[in-house]
Amino acid sequence: DGGITQSPKYLFRKEGQNVTLSCEQNLNHDAMYWYRQDPGQGLRLIYYSQIVNDFQKGDIAEGYSVSREKKESFPLTVTSAQKNPTAFYLCASSIVNPANEKLFFGSGTQLSVL
Amino acid sequence: QQQVKQSPQSLIVQKGGISIINCAYENTAFDYFPWYQQFPGKGPALLIAIRPDVSEKKEGRFTISFNKSAKQFSLHIMDSQPGDSATYFCAASRRNTGKLIFGQGTTLQVKP
């Protein structure tokens, strides 16, 4: 059953703590993305990667870090530098093809601050 | 800077009615305009998309209307059903950049 798996579904962060959100895909997609969703603000791009071992900052990368060591995995770390981390985080993937730009999304991780 | 503006923020429609959501964009380099549907607690899923070489695209009850000169596009849901109740996002991007810019979202409620 192909798709994108995000874990955990709910995550709580203490002050000064780094937390890592997991994203795994078995769709054999080259590109992967992290979006942040806040009520009334839509989805904003944090980081994206179009190939293994390479990634680019999106519009709101400050306070976040990523790695892309494997094609299937694109974990996101929310660092202590991110002062307002409470949000719904969505991971997505796609093929790299100008004729087909469909994003496939996971079910998201809700991050809250204790 | 919000490059894609979406309205209304929320919409209530009676079953069988037409739901209309509008989006406006600023960057004339955008050439791909998708709509995504999101149910509570789930990730968005692609509903329908259009490129600027056509003015309208229809898939079942869902239609995108595109006005290149006005830099606007809209989603029309005909014969709206309670199962259509969800949040809808418009988006825009330049071809093959992978960088979708999303609108703020519209929460649609279809009353039985």
JSON list of N, CA and C in Angstrom, two decimals, chain B residues 8-54:
[
{"chain": "B", "resi": 8, "resn": "PRO", "atom": "N", "xyz": [-13.80, 33.21, -0.14]},
{"chain": "B", "resi": 8, "resn": "PRO", "atom": "CA", "xyz": [-13.88, 33.70, 1.25]},
{"chain": "B", "resi": 8, "resn": "PRO", "atom": "C", "xyz": [-13.13, 32.77, 2.20]},
{"chain": "B", "resi": 9, "resn": "GLN", "atom": "N", "xyz": [-12.99, 33.16, 3.43]},
{"chain": "B", "resi": 9, "resn": "GLN", "atom": "CA", "xyz": [-12.33, 32.33, 4.44]},
{"chain": "B", "resi": 9, "resn": "GLN", "atom": "C", "xyz": [-13.22, 31.16, 4.81]},
{"chain": "B", "resi": 10, "resn": "SER", "atom": "N", "xyz": [-14.53, 31.39, 4.83]},
{"chain": "B", "resi": 10, "resn": "SER", "atom": "CA", "xyz": [-15.47, 30.32, 5.12]},
{"chain": "B", "resi": 10, "resn": "SER", "atom": "C", "xyz": [-16.72, 30.49, 4.26]},
{"chain": "B", "resi": 11, "resn": "LEU", "atom": "N", "xyz": [-17.41, 29.37, 4.02]},
{"chain": "B", "resi": 11, "resn": "LEU", "atom": "CA", "xyz": [-18.54, 29.37, 3.10]},
{"chain": "B", "resi": 11, "resn": "LEU", "atom": "C", "xyz": [-19.54, 28.32, 3.55]},
{"chain": "B", "resi": 12, "resn": "ILE", "atom": "N", "xyz": [-20.80, 28.70, 3.61]},
{"chain": "B", "resi": 12, "resn": "ILE", "atom": "CA", "xyz": [-21.87, 27.76, 3.94]},
{"chain": "B", "resi": 12, "resn": "ILE", "atom": "C", "xyz": [-22.82, 27.71, 2.76]},
{"chain": "B", "resi": 13, "resn": "VAL", "atom": "N", "xyz": [-23.09, 26.51, 2.28]},
{"chain": "B", "resi": 13, "resn": "VAL", "atom": "CA", "xyz": [-23.93, 26.31, 1.09]},
{"chain": "B", "resi": 13, "resn": "VAL", "atom": "C", "xyz": [-24.95, 25.22, 1.40]},
{"chain": "B", "resi": 14, "resn": "GLN", "atom": "N", "xyz": [-26.14, 25.37, 0.85]},
{"chain": "B", "resi": 14, "resn": "GLN", "atom": "CA", "xyz": [-27.14, 24.32, 0.99]},
{"chain": "B", "resi": 14, "resn": "GLN", "atom": "C", "xyz": [-26.85, 23.19, 0.02]},
{"chain": "B", "resi": 15, "resn": "LYS", "atom": "N", "xyz": [-27.23, 21.98, 0.44]},
{"chain": "B", "resi": 15, "resn": "LYS", "atom": "CA", "xyz": [-27.08, 20.81, -0.45]},
{"chain": "B", "resi": 15, "resn": "LYS", "atom": "C", "xyz": [-27.73, 21.09, -1.79]},
{"chain": "B", "resi": 16, "resn": "GLY", "atom": "N", "xyz": [-27.00, 20.76, -2.87]},
{"chain": "B", "resi": 16, "resn": "GLY", "atom": "CA", "xyz": [-27.50, 21.00, -4.21]},
{"chain": "B", "resi": 16, "resn": "GLY", "atom": "C", "xyz": [-27.11, 22.35, -4.79]},
{"chain": "B", "resi": 17, "resn": "GLY", "atom": "N", "xyz": [-26.59, 23.22, -3.97]},
{"chain": "B", "resi": 17, "resn": "GLY", "atom": "CA", "xyz": [-26.19, 24.55, -4.41]},
{"chain": "B", "resi": 17, "resn": "GLY", "atom": "C", "xyz": [-24.81, 24.57, -5.05]},
{"chain": "B", "resi": 18, "resn": "ILE", "atom": "N", "xyz": [-24.40, 25.75, -5.50]},
{"chain": "B", "resi": 18, "resn": "ILE", "atom": "CA", "xyz": [-23.09, 25.93, -6.12]},
{"chain": "B", "resi": 18, "resn": "ILE", "atom": "C", "xyz": [-22.15, 26.62, -5.13]},
{"chain": "B", "resi": 19, "resn": "SER", "atom": "N", "xyz": [-20.99, 26.02, -4.92]},
{"chain": "B", "resi": 19, "resn": "SER", "atom": "CA", "xyz": [-19.97, 26.62, -4.06]},
{"chain": "B", "resi": 19, "resn": "SER", "atom": "C", "xyz": [-18.92, 27.27, -4.97]},
{"chain": "B", "resi": 20, "resn": "ILE", "atom": "N", "xyz": [-18.55, 28.51, -4.65]},
{"chain": "B", "resi": 20, "resn": "ILE", "atom": "CA", "xyz": [-17.57, 29.23, -5.47]},
{"chain": "B", "resi": 20, "resn": "ILE", "atom": "C", "xyz": [-16.49, 29.80, -4.55]},
{"chain": "B", "resi": 21, "resn": "ILE", "atom": "N", "xyz": [-15.25, 29.46, -4.87]},
{"chain": "B", "resi": 21, "resn": "ILE", "atom": "CA", "xyz": [-14.09, 29.94, -4.11]},
{"chain": "B", "resi": 21, "resn": "ILE", "atom": "C", "xyz": [-13.15, 30.64, -5.09]},
{"chain": "B", "resi": 22, "resn": "ASN", "atom": "N", "xyz": [-12.66, 31.79, -4.70]},
{"chain": "B", "resi": 22, "resn": "ASN", "atom": "CA", "xyz": [-11.86, 32.60, -5.60]},
{"chain": "B", "resi": 22, "resn": "ASN", "atom": "C", "xyz": [-10.43, 32.76, -5.13]},
{"chain": "B", "resi": 23, "resn": "CYS", "atom": "N", "xyz": [-9.52, 32.85, -6.09]},
{"chain": "B", "resi": 23, "resn": "CYS", "atom": "CA", "xyz": [-8.12, 33.10, -5.77]},
{"chain": "B", "resi": 23, "resn": "CYS", "atom": "C", "xyz": [-7.54, 34.11, -6.75]},
{"chain": "B", "resi": 24, "resn": "ALA", "atom": "N", "xyz": [-6.61, 34.91, -6.25]},
{"chain": "B", "resi": 24, "resn": "ALA", "atom": "CA", "xyz": [-5.91, 35.88, -7.08]},
{"chain": "B", "resi": 24, "resn": "ALA", "atom": "C", "xyz": [-4.42, 35.73, -6.82]},
{"chain": "B", "resi": 25, "resn": "TYR", "atom": "N", "xyz": [-3.63, 35.86, -7.89]},
{"chain": "B", "resi": 25, "resn": "TYR", "atom": "CA", "xyz": [-2.19, 35.72, -7.74]},
{"chain": "B", "resi": 25, "resn": "TYR", "atom": "C", "xyz": [-1.48, 36.94, -8.27]},
{"chain": "B", "resi": 26, "resn": "GLU", "atom": "N", "xyz": [-0.22, 37.09, -7.88]},
{"chain": "B", "resi": 26, "resn": "GLU", "atom": "CA", "xyz": [0.53, 38.29, -8.26]},
{"chain": "B", "resi": 26, "resn": "GLU", "atom": "C", "xyz": [1.63, 38.00, -9.29]},
{"chain": "B", "resi": 27, "resn": "ASN", "atom": "N", "xyz": [2.26, 36.85, -9.18]},
{"chain": "B", "resi": 27, "resn": "ASN", "atom": "CA", "xyz": [3.42, 36.55, -9.99]},
{"chain": "B", "resi": 27, "resn": "ASN", "atom": "C", "xyz": [3.01, 36.05, -11.37]},
{"chain": "B", "resi": 28, "resn": "THR", "atom": "N", "xyz": [3.29, 36.82, -12.40]},
{"chain": "B", "resi": 28, "resn": "THR", "atom": "CA", "xyz": [2.89, 36.44, -13.76]},
{"chain": "B", "resi": 28, "resn": "THR", "atom": "C", "xyz": [3.69, 35.25, -14.29]},
{"chain": "B", "resi": 29, "resn": "ALA", "atom": "N", "xyz": [4.74, 34.84, -13.56]},
{"chain": "B", "resi": 29, "resn": "ALA", "atom": "CA", "xyz": [5.52, 33.68, -13.97]},
{"chain": "B", "resi": 29, "resn": "ALA", "atom": "C", "xyz": [4.85, 32.37, -13.56]},
{"chain": "B", "resi": 30, "resn": "PHE", "atom": "N", "xyz": [3.85, 32.43, -12.70]},
{"chain": "B", "resi": 30, "resn": "PHE", "atom": "CA", "xyz": [3.14, 31.21, -12.30]},
{"chain": "B", "resi": 30, "resn": "PHE", "atom": "C", "xyz": [2.47, 30.59, -13.52]},
{"chain": "B", "resi": 31, "resn": "ASP", "atom": "N", "xyz": [2.59, 29.25, -13.65]},
{"chain": "B", "resi": 31, "resn": "ASP", "atom": "CA", "xyz": [1.96, 28.60, -14.79]},
{"chain": "B", "resi": 31, "resn": "ASP", "atom": "C", "xyz": [1.32, 27.26, -14.43]},
{"chain": "B", "resi": 32, "resn": "TYR", "atom": "N", "xyz": [1.04, 27.09, -13.16]},
{"chain": "B", "resi": 32, "resn": "TYR", "atom": "CA", "xyz": [0.38, 25.86, -12.71]},
{"chain": "B", "resi": 32, "resn": "TYR", "atom": "C", "xyz": [-0.49, 26.22, -11.53]},
{"chain": "B", "resi": 33, "resn": "PHE", "atom": "N", "xyz": [-1.79, 25.87, -11.60]},
{"chain": "B", "resi": 33, "resn": "PHE", "atom": "CA", "xyz": [-2.75, 26.35, -10.60]},
{"chain": "B", "resi": 33, "resn": "PHE", "atom": "C", "xyz": [-3.62, 25.17, -10.15]},
{"chain": "B", "resi": 34, "resn": "PRO", "atom": "N", "xyz": [-3.24, 24.52, -9.04]},
{"chain": "B", "resi": 34, "resn": "PRO", "atom": "CA", "xyz": [-4.03, 23.39, -8.53]},
{"chain": "B", "resi": 34, "resn": "PRO", "atom": "C", "xyz": [-4.96, 23.80, -7.39]},
{"chain": "B", "resi": 35, "resn": "TRP", "atom": "N", "xyz": [-5.95, 22.98, -7.16]},
{"chain": "B", "resi": 35, "resn": "TRP", "atom": "CA", "xyz": [-6.80, 23.08, -5.98]},
{"chain": "B", "resi": 35, "resn": "TRP", "atom": "C", "xyz": [-6.65, 21.78, -5.18]},
{"chain": "B", "resi": 36, "resn": "TYR", "atom": "N", "xyz": [-6.50, 21.95, -3.86]},
{"chain": "B", "resi": 36, "resn": "TYR", "atom": "CA", "xyz": [-6.38, 20.81, -2.96]},
{"chain": "B", "resi": 36, "resn": "TYR", "atom": "C", "xyz": [-7.56, 20.82, -1.98]},
{"chain": "B", "resi": 37, "resn": "GLN", "atom": "N", "xyz": [-7.99, 19.61, -1.61]},
{"chain": "B", "resi": 37, "resn": "GLN", "atom": "CA", "xyz": [-9.10, 19.42, -0.67]},
{"chain": "B", "resi": 37, "resn": "GLN", "atom": "C", "xyz": [-8.54, 18.74, 0.57]},
{"chain": "B", "resi": 38, "resn": "GLN", "atom": "N", "xyz": [-8.90, 19.26, 1.75]},
{"chain": "B", "resi": 38, "resn": "GLN", "atom": "CA", "xyz": [-8.38, 18.69, 2.99]},
{"chain": "B", "resi": 38, "resn": "GLN", "atom": "C", "xyz": [-9.52, 18.42, 3.97]},
{"chain": "B", "resi": 39, "resn": "PHE", "atom": "N", "xyz": [-9.61, 17.19, 4.44]},
{"chain": "B", "resi": 39, "resn": "PHE", "atom": "CA", "xyz": [-10.56, 16.83, 5.50]},
{"chain": "B", "resi": 39, "resn": "PHE", "atom": "C", "xyz": [-9.86, 16.92, 6.85]},
{"chain": "B", "resi": 40, "resn": "PRO", "atom": "N", "xyz": [-10.62, 17.16, 7.93]},
{"chain": "B", "resi": 40, "resn": "PRO", "atom": "CA", "xyz": [-10.00, 17.35, 9.25]},
{"chain": "B", "resi": 40, "resn": "PRO", "atom": "C", "xyz": [-9.07, 16.21, 9.64]},
{"chain": "B", "resi": 41, "resn": "GLY", "atom": "N", "xyz": [-7.87, 16.57, 10.12]},
{"chain": "B", "resi": 41, "resn": "GLY", "atom": "CA", "xyz": [-6.91, 15.60, 10.58]},
{"chain": "B", "resi": 41, "resn": "GLY", "atom": "C", "xyz": [-6.17, 14.85, 9.48]},
{"chain": "B", "resi": 42, "resn": "LYS", "atom": "N", "xyz": [-6.39, 15.26, 8.24]},
{"chain": "B", "resi": 42, "resn": "LYS", "atom": "CA", "xyz": [-5.75, 14.60, 7.10]},
{"chain": "B", "resi": 42, "resn": "LYS", "atom": "C", "xyz": [-4.91, 15.58, 6.31]},
{"chain": "B", "resi": 43, "resn": "GLY", "atom": "N", "xyz": [-4.04, 15.05, 5.47]},
{"chain": "B", "resi": 43, "resn": "GLY", "atom": "CA", "xyz": [-3.31, 15.92, 4.57]},
{"chain": "B", "resi": 43, "resn": "GLY", "atom": "C", "xyz": [-4.15, 16.28, 3.36]},
{"chain": "B", "resi": 44, "resn": "PRO", "atom": "N", "xyz": [-3.82, 17.39, 2.70]},
{"chain": "B", "resi": 44, "resn": "PRO", "atom": "CA", "xyz": [-4.56, 17.78, 1.49]},
{"chain": "B", "resi": 44, "resn": "PRO", "atom": "C", "xyz": [-4.37, 16.76, 0.37]},
{"chain": "B", "resi": 45, "resn": "ALA", "atom": "N", "xyz": [-5.34, 16.70, -0.53]},
{"chain": "B", "resi": 45, "resn": "ALA", "atom": "CA", "xyz": [-5.27, 15.84, -1.71]},
{"chain": "B", "resi": 45, "resn": "ALA", "atom": "C", "xyz": [-5.63, 16.67, -2.93]},
{"chain": "B", "resi": 46, "resn": "LEU", "atom": "N", "xyz": [-4.91, 16.43, -4.02]},
{"chain": "B", "resi": 46, "resn": "LEU", "atom": "CA", "xyz": [-5.16, 17.18, -5.25]},
{"chain": "B", "resi": 46, "resn": "LEU", "atom": "C", "xyz": [-6.56, 16.89, -5.76]},
{"chain": "B", "resi": 47, "resn": "LEU", "atom": "N", "xyz": [-7.29, 17.98, -6.05]},
{"chain": "B", "resi": 47, "resn": "LEU", "atom": "CA", "xyz": [-8.67, 17.86, -6.54]},
{"chain": "B", "resi": 47, "resn": "LEU", "atom": "C", "xyz": [-8.71, 18.05, -8.05]},
{"chain": "B", "resi": 48, "resn": "ILE", "atom": "N", "xyz": [-8.13, 19.14, -8.52]},
{"chain": "B", "resi": 48, "resn": "ILE", "atom": "CA", "xyz": [-8.15, 19.49, -9.93]},
{"chain": "B", "resi": 48, "resn": "ILE", "atom": "C", "xyz": [-7.09, 20.57, -10.14]},
{"chain": "B", "resi": 49, "resn": "ALA", "atom": "N", "xyz": [-6.53, 20.65, -11.35]},
{"chain": "B", "resi": 49, "resn": "ALA", "atom": "CA", "xyz": [-5.50, 21.64, -11.62]},
{"chain": "B", "resi": 49, "resn": "ALA", "atom": "C", "xyz": [-5.65, 22.16, -13.05]},
{"chain": "B", "resi": 50, "resn": "ILE", "atom": "N", "xyz": [-5.11, 23.36, -13.30]},
{"chain": "B", "resi": 50, "resn": "ILE", "atom": "CA", "xyz": [-5.21, 23.97, -14.62]},
{"chain": "B", "resi": 50, "resn": "ILE", "atom": "C", "xyz": [-3.91, 24.67, -14.96]},
{"chain": "B", "resi": 51, "resn": "ARG", "atom": "N", "xyz": [-3.63, 24.76, -16.25]},
{"chain": "B", "resi": 51, "resn": "ARG", "atom": "CA", "xyz": [-2.50, 25.55, -16.73]},
{"chain": "B", "resi": 51, "resn": "ARG", "atom": "C", "xyz": [-3.06, 26.72, -17.54]},
{"chain": "B", "resi": 52, "resn": "PRO", "atom": "N", "xyz": [-2.31, 27.80, -17.69]},
{"chain": "B", "resi": 52, "resn": "PRO", "atom": "CA", "xyz": [-2.87, 29.04, -18.26]},
{"chain": "B", "resi": 52, "resn": "PRO", "atom": "C", "xyz": [-3.19, 28.99, -19.75]},
{"chain": "B", "resi": 53, "resn": "ASP", "atom": "N", "xyz": [-2.96, 27.86, -20.41]},
{"chain": "B", "resi": 53, "resn": "ASP", "atom": "CA", "xyz": [-3.29, 27.80, -21.83]},
{"chain": "B", "resi": 53, "resn": "ASP", "atom": "C", "xyz": [-4.77, 27.52, -22.08]},
{"chain": "B", "resi": 54, "resn": "VAL", "atom": "N", "xyz": [-5.53, 27.23, -21.02]},
{"chain": "B", "resi": 54, "resn": "VAL", "atom": "CA", "xyz": [-6.98, 27.04, -21.15]},
{"chain": "B", "resi": 54, "resn": "VAL", "atom": "C", "xyz": [-7.69, 27.93, -20.12]}
]
